[in-house]
Short mmCIF file of C-alpha atoms and ligand atoms in Angstrom, two decimals:
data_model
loop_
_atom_site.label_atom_id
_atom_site.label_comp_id
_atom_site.label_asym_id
_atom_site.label_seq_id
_atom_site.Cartn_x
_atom_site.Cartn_y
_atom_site.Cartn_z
CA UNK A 1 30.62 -47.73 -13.80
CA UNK A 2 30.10 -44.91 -16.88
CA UNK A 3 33.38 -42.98 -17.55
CA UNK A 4 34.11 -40.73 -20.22
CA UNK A 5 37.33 -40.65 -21.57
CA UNK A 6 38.93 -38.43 -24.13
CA UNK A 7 41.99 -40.08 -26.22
CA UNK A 8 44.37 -37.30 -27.88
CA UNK A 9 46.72 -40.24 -29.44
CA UNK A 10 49.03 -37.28 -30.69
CA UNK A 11 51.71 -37.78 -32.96
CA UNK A 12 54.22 -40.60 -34.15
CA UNK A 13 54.05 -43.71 -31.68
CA UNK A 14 50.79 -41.91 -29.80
CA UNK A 15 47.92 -43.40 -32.20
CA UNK A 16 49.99 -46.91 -31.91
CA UNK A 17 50.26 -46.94 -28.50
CA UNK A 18 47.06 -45.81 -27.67
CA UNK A 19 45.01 -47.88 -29.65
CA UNK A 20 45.99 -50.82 -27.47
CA UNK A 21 45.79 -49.31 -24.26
CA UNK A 22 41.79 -48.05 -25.25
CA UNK A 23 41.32 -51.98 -26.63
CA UNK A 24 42.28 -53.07 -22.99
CA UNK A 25 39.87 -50.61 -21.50
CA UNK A 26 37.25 -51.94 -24.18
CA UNK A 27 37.61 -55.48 -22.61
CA UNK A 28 37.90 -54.54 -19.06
CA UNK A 29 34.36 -52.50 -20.01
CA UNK A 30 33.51 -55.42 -21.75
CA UNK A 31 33.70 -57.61 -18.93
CA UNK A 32 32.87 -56.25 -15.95
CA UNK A 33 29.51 -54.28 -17.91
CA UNK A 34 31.09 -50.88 -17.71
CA UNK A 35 29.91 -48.06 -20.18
CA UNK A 36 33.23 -46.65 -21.20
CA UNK A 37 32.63 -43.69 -23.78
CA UNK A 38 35.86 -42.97 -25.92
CA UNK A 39 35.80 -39.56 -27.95
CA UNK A 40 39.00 -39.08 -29.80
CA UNK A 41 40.33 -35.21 -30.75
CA UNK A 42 43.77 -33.94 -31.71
CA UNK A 43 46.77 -32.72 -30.38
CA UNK A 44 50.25 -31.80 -31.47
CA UNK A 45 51.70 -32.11 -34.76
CA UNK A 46 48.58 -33.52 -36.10
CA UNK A 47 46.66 -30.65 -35.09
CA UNK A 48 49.34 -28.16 -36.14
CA UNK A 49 48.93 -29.32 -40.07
CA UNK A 50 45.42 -29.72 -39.76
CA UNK A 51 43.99 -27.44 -37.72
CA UNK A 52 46.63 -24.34 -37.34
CA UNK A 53 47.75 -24.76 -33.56
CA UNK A 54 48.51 -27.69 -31.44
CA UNK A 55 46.21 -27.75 -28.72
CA UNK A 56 42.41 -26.66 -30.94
CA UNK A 57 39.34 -25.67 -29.16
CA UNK A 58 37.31 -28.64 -29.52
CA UNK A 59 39.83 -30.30 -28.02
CA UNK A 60 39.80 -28.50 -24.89
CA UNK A 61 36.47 -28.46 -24.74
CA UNK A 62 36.02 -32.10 -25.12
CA UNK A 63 39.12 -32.47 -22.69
CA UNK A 64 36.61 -30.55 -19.95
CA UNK A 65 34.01 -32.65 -20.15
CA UNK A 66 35.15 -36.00 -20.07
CA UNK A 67 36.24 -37.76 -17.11
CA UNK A 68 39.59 -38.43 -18.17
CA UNK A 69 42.10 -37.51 -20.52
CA UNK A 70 44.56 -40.52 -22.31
CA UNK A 71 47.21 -38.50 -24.46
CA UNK A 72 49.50 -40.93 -26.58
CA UNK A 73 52.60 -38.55 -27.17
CA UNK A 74 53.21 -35.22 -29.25
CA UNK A 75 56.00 -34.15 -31.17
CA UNK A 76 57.85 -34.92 -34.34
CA UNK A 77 60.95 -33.85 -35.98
CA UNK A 78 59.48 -31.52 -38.44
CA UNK A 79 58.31 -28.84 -35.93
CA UNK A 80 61.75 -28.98 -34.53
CA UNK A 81 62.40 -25.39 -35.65
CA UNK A 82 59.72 -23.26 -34.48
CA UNK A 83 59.82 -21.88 -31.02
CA UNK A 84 58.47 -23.70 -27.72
CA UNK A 85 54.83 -21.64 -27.90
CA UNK A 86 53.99 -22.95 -31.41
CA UNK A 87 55.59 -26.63 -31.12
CA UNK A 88 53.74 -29.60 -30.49
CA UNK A 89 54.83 -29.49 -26.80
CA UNK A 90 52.80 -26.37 -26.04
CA UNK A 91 49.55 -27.90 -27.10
CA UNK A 92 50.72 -30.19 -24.66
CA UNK A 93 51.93 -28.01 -21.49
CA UNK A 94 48.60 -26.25 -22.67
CA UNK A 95 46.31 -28.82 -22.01
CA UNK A 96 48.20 -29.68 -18.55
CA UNK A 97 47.55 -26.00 -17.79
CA UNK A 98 44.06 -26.02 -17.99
CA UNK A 99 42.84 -29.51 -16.68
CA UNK A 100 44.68 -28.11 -13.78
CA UNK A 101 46.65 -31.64 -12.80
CA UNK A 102 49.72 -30.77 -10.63
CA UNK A 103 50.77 -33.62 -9.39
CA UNK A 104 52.11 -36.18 -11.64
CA UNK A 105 52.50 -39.89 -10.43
CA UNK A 106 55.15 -41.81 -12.40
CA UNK A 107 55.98 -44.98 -11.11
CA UNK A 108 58.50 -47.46 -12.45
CA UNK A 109 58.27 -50.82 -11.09
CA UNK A 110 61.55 -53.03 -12.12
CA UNK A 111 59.67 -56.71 -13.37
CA UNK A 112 61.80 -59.37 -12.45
CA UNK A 113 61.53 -60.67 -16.43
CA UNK A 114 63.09 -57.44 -17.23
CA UNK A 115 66.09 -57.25 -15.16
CA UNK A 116 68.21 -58.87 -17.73
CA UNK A 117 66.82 -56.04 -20.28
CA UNK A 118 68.66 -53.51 -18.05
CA UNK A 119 72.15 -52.17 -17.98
CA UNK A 120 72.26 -52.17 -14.24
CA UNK A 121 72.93 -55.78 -12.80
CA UNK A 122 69.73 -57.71 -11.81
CA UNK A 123 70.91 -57.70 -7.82
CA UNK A 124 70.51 -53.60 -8.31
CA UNK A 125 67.37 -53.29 -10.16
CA UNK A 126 65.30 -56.74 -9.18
CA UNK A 127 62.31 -55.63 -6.35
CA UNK A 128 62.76 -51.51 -7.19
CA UNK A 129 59.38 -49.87 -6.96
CA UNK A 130 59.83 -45.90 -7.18
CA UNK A 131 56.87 -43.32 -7.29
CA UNK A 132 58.05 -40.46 -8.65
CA UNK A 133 55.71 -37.06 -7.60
CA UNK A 134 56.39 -34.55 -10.70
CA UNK A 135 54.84 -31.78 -9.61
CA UNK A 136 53.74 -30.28 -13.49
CA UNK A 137 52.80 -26.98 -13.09
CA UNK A 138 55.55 -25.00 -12.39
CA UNK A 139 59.12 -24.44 -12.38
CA UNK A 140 60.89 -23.54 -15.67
CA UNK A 141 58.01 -24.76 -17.81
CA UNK A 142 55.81 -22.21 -17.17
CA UNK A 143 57.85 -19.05 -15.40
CA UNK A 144 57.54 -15.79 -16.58
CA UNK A 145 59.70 -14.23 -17.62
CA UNK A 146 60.49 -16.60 -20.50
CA UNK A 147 62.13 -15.02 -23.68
CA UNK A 148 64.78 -15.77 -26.52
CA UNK A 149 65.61 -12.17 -27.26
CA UNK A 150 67.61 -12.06 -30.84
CA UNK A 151 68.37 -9.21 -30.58
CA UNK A 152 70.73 -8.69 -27.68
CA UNK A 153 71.50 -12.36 -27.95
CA UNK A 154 70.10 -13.42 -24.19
CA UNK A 155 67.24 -16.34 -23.69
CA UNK A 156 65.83 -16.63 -20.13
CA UNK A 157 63.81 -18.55 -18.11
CA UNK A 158 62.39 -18.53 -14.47
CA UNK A 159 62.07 -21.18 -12.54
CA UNK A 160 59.21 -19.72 -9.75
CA UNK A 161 57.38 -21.81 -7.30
CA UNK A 162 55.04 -20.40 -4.53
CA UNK A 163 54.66 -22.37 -1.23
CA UNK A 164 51.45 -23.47 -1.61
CA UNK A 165 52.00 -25.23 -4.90
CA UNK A 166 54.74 -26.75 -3.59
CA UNK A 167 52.44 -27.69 -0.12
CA UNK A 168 49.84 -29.05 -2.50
CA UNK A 169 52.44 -31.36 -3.97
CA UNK A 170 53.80 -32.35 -1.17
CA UNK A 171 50.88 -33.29 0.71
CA UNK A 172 49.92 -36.05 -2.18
CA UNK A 173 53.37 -37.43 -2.11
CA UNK A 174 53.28 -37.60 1.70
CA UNK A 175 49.75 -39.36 1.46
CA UNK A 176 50.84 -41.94 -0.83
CA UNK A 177 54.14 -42.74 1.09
CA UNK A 178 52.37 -43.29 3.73
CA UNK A 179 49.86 -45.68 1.99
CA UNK A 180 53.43 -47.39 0.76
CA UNK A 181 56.56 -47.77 2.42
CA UNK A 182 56.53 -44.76 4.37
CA UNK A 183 59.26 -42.82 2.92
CA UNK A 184 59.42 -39.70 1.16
CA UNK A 185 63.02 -38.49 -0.66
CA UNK A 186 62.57 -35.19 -1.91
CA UNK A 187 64.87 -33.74 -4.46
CA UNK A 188 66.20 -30.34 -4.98
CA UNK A 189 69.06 -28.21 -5.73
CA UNK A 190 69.21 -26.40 -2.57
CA UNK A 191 72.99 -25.76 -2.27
CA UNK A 192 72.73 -23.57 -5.23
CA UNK A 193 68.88 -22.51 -5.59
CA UNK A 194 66.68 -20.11 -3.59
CA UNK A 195 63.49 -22.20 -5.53
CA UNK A 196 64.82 -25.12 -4.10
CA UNK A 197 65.34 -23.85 -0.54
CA UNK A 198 61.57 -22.52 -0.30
CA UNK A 199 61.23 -25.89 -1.58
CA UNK A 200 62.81 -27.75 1.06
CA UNK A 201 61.34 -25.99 3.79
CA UNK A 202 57.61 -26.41 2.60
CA UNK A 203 58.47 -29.73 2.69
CA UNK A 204 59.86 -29.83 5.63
CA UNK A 205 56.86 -28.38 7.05
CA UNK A 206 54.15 -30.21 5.38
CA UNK A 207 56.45 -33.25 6.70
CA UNK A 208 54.95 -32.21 10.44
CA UNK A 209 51.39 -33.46 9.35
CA UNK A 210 52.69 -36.55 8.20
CA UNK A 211 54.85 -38.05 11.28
CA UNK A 212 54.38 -41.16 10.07
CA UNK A 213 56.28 -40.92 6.78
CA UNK A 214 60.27 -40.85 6.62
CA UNK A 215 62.03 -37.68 4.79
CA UNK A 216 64.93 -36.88 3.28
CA UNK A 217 65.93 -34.76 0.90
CA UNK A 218 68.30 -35.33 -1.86
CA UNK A 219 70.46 -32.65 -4.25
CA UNK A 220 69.43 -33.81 -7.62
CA UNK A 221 72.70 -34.22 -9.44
CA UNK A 222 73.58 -36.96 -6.45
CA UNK A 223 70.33 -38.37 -6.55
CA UNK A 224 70.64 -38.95 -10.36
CA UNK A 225 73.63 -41.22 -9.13
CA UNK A 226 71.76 -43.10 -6.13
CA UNK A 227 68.58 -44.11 -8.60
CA UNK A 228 71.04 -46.08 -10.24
CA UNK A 229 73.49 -47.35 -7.44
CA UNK A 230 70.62 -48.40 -5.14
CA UNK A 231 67.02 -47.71 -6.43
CA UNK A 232 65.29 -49.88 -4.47
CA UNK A 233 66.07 -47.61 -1.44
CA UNK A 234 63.91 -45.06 -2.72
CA UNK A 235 60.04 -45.26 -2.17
CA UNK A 236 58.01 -42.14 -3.34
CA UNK A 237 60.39 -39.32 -4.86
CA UNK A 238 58.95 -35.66 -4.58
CA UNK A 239 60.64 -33.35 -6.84
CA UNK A 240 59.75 -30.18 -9.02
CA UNK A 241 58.76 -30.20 -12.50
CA UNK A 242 62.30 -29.97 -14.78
CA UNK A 243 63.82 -32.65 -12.37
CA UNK A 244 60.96 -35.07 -12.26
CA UNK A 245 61.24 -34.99 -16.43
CA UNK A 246 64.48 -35.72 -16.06
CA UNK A 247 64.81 -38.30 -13.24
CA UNK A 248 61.62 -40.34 -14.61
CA UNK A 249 63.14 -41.21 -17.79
CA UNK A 250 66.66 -41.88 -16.22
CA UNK A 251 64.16 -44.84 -14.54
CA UNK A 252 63.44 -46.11 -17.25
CA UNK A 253 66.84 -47.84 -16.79
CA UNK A 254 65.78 -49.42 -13.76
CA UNK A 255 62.07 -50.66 -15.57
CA UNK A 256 64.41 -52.04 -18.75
CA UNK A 257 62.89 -49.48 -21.22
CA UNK A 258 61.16 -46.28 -21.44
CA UNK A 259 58.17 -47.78 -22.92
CA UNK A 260 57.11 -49.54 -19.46
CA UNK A 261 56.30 -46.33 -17.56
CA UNK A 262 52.99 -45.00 -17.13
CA UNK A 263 51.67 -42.00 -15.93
CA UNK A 264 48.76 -40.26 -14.45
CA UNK A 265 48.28 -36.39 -13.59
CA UNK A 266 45.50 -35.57 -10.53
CA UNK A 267 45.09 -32.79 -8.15
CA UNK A 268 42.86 -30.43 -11.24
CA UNK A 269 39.72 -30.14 -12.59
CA UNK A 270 40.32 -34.05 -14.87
CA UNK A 271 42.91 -36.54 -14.61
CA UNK A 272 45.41 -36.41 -17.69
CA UNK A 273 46.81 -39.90 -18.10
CA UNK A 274 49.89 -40.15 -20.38
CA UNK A 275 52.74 -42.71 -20.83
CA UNK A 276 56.09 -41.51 -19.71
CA UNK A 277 57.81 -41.89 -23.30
CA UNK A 278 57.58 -39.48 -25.99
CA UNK A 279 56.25 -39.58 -29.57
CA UNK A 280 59.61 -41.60 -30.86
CA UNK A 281 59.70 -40.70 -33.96
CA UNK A 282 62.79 -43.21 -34.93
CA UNK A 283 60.76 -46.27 -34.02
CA UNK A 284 56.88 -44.30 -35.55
CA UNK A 285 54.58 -46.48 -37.87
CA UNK A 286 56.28 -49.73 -37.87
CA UNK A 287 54.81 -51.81 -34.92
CA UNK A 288 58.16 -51.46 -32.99
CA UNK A 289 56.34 -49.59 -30.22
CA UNK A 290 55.53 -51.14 -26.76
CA UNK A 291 52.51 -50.18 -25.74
CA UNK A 292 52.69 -51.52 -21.99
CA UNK A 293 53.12 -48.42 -20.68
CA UNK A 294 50.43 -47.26 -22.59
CA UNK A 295 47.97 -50.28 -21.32
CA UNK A 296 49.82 -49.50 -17.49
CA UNK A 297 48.47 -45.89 -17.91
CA UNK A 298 44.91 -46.90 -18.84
CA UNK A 299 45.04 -49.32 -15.42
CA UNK A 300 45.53 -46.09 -13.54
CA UNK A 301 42.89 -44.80 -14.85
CA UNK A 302 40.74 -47.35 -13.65
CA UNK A 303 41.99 -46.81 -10.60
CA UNK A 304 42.15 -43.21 -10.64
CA UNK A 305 39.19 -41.79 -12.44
CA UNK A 306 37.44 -44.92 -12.35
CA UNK A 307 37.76 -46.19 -8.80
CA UNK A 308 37.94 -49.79 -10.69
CA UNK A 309 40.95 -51.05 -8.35
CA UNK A 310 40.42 -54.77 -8.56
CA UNK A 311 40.43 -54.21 -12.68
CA UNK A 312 43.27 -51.66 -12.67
CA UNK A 313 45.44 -54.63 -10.75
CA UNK A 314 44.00 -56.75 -13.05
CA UNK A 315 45.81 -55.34 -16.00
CA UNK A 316 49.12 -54.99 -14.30
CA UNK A 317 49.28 -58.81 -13.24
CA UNK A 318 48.11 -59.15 -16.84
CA UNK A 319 51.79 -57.58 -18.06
CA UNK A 320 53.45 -58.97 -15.82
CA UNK A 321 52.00 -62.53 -16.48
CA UNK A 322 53.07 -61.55 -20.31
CA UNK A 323 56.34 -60.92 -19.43
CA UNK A 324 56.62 -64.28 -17.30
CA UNK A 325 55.41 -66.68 -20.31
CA UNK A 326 57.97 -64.61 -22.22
CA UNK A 327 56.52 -62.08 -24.70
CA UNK A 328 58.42 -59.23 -25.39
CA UNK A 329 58.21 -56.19 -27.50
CA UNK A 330 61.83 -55.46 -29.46
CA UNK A 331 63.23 -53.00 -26.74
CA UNK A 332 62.11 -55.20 -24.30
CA UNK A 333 64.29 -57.79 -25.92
CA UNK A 334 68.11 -55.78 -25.63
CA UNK A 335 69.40 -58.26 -23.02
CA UNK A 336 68.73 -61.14 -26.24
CA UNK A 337 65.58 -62.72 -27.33
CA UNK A 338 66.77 -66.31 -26.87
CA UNK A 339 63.57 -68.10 -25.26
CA UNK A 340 61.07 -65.45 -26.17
CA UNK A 341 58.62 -64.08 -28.51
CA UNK A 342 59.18 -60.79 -29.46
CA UNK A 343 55.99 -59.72 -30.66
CA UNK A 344 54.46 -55.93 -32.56
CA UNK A 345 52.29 -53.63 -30.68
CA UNK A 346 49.47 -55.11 -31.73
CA UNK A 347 50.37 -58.38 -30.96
CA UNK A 348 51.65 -57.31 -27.81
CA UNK A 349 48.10 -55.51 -27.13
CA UNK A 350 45.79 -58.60 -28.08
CA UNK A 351 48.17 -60.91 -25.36
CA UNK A 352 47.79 -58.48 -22.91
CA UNK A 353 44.42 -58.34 -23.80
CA UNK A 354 43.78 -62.02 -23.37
CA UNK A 355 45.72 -62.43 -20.67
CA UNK A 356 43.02 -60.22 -18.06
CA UNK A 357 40.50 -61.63 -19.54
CA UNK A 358 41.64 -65.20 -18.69
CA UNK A 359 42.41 -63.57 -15.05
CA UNK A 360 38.81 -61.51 -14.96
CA UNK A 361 36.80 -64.27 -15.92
CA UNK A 362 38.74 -66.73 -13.60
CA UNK A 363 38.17 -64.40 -10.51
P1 NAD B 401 61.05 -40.48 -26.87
O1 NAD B 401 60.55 -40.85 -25.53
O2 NAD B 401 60.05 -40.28 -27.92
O3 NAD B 401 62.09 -41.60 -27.35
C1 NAD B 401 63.34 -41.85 -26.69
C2 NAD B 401 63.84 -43.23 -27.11
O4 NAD B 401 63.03 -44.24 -26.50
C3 NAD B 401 63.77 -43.48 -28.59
O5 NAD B 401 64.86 -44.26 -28.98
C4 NAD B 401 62.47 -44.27 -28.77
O6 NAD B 401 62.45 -45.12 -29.89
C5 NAD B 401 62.42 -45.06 -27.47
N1 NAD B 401 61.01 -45.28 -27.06
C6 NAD B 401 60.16 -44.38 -26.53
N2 NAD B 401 58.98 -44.91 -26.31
C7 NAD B 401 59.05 -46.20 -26.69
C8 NAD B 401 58.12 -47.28 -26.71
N3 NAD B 401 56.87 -47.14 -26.27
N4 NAD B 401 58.55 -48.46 -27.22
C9 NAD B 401 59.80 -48.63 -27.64
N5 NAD B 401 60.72 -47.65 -27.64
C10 NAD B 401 60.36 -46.44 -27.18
O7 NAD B 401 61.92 -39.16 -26.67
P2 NAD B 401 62.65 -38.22 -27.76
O8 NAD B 401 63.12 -39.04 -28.92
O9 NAD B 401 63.60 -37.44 -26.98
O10 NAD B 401 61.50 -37.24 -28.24
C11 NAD B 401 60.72 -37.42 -29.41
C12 NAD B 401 59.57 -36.43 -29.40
O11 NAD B 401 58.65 -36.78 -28.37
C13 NAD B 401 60.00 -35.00 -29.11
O12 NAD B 401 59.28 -34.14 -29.95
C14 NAD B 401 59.61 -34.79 -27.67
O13 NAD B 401 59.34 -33.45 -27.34
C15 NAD B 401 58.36 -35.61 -27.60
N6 NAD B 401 57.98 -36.07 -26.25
C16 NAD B 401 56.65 -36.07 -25.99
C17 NAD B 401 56.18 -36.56 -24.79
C18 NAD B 401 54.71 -36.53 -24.54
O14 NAD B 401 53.97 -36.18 -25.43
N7 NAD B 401 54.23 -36.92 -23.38
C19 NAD B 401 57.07 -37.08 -23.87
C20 NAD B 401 58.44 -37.08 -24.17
C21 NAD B 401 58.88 -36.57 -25.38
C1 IPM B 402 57.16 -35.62 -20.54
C2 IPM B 402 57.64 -34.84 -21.74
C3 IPM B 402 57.07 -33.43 -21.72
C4 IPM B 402 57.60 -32.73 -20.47
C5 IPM B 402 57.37 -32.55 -22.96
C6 IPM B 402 57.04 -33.25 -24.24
C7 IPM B 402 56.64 -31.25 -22.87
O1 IPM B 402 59.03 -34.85 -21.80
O2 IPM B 402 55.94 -35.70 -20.34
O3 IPM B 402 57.98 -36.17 -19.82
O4 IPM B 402 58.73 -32.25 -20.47
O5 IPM B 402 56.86 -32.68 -19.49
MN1 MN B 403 59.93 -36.26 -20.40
#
């Protein structure tokens, strides 16, 4: 199998992160005889000092031709001042734009290992498994109107969603819930928002060509409750673009830390793959990052872009065999680190690392 991925490592814990999950990929190439070719191009704060905007041409146009896109993270605390369009997010939201992804598949799986790593008790968060369906294209991100006008002292935004992008969304969650548990929450706030009720009913009706799959639908400030009350009742979770930012990294209280989640964006033109967490600029440079959900995003890759499933379940059993004999990155290690290794991102990379190989070459 030949695949061409692009890596925009980004800013802060991106390169760190990254690195590890493309060494993974290298072995898994390695391996099996794949031809994995790995281009690297900026985005983000790097590319705002060096080349003048966040998201450069030769980015994009590397982005477009390769079969898949691994971004570490963007943002840092220095561009904190200028305005959304010229931050290190809009390189970002830019690049989303134009591979064309709109559905974004989050899942947070709750390791056992971890459950002790978690605020929630272990009887809550032990077995949860939650696909969370962003859909990334709309919404508030990118409604027009959008303004901060100084003048009269008003900033606005527009949350806008046509049917069909919310159909097109839909139909992917109902298609994987139906491949998984068979049950599809969707969340909303349709008590208080038109979006949300033109929301609700094109789910409702793209519910009729899945009879197969469970719905309900959830108001999103209850549902922030219920993911952390009883999250393994939920299977896949449809939701719009602000709340499915917002609801992903509340899971990362179920998973034990934000640095578990991966990510990966289909539905466009090429898959984006990114981890959940952001550029974490308190933690940048020192080998404090986990890079699992890093490595987790480059397994859905394989299985996304690559078709590789057998390797992309590979590399999961390969964390979670990690996590079994005990290694641990320093956030994984909250709950205490009595009995384990806490180990850097590196270190943490080359165990995963030898860890599928051991499983690979076994098989
Ligand atoms: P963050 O996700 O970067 O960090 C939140 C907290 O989680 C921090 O305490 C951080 O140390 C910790 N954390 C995150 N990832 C971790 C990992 N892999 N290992 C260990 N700990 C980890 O969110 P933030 O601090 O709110 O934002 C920092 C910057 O990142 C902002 O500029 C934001 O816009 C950007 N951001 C970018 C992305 C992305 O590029 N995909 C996603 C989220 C946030
Ligand atoms: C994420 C991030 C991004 C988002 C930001 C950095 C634009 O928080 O991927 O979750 O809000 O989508
Ligand atoms: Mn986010």
């Amino acid at each position: 199998m030949k695949l061409k991925i692009l890596v925009t490592a980004g800013d802060g814990i991106g390169p760190e992160v990254t690195n590890e999950a493309v060494a993974a990929l290298k072995e898994i190439a390695a391996i099996g005889g794949h031809e994995f070719a790995f281009t690297e191009k900026r985005i983000g704060g790097v590319a705002i000092v060096q080349d003048g905007t966040p998201l450069p041409a030769d980015t994009l146009e590397a982005a477009l031709k390769s079969d898949a896109v691994l971004l570490g993270a963007v943002g840092g605390n220095e561009f904190n001042a200028l305005p959304p369009d010229k931050r290190p997010e809009a390189g970002l939201l830019a690049i989303r734009a134009a591979l064309g992804g709109f559905a974004n598949l989050r899942p947070a799986f709750a390791f056992k290992e971890l459950a002790v790593n978690s605020p929630l008790k272990a009887e809550i968060v032990e077995g949860a498994d939650v696909l969370f369906v962003r859909e990334l294209l709309g919404g508030l991100y990118f409604g027009q109107p959008r303004e901060w006008n100084k003048t009269s002292g008003e900033a606005w935004n527009t949350m806008r969603y046509t049917q069909d992008e919310v159909a097109r969304v839909a139909r992917i969650a109902f298609e994987l819930a139906g491949k998984r548990r068979k049950k599809l929450t969707s969340v909303d706030k349709a008590n208080v928002l038109e979006v949300s009720q033109l929301w609700r009913a094109t789910v409702n009706e793209v519910a009729k060509e899945f009879p197969g799959v469970m719905v309900e639908h959830q108001y999103v400030d209850a549902m922030a409750m219920h993911l952390m009350n009883r999250p393994r009742d939920f299977d896949v979770v449809l939701t719009e673009n602000l709340f499915g930012d917002i609801l992903s990294d509340e899971s990362a209280v179920i998973t034990g830390s934000l640095g578990m989640l991966p990510s990966a964006t289909i539905g466009g033109k090429v898959n984006l793959y990114e981890p959940v967490h952001g550029s974490a600029p308190d933690i940048a440079g020192k080998g404090l990052a986990n890079p699992l959900g890093a490595i987790l995003t480059g397994a859905l890759i394989l299985r996304h872009s690559g078709g590789l499933e057998t390797e992309a379940a590979a590399i999961e059993a390969a964390v979670r065999k990690v996590l079994e004999l005990g290694f641990r990155t320093p956030d994984l290690a909250r709950g205490g680190s009595q009995g384990l290794t806490v180990l850097s991102t590196k270190e943490m990379g080359a165990k995963v690392r030898e860890t599928v190989k051991e499983q690979l070459v076994r098989a």
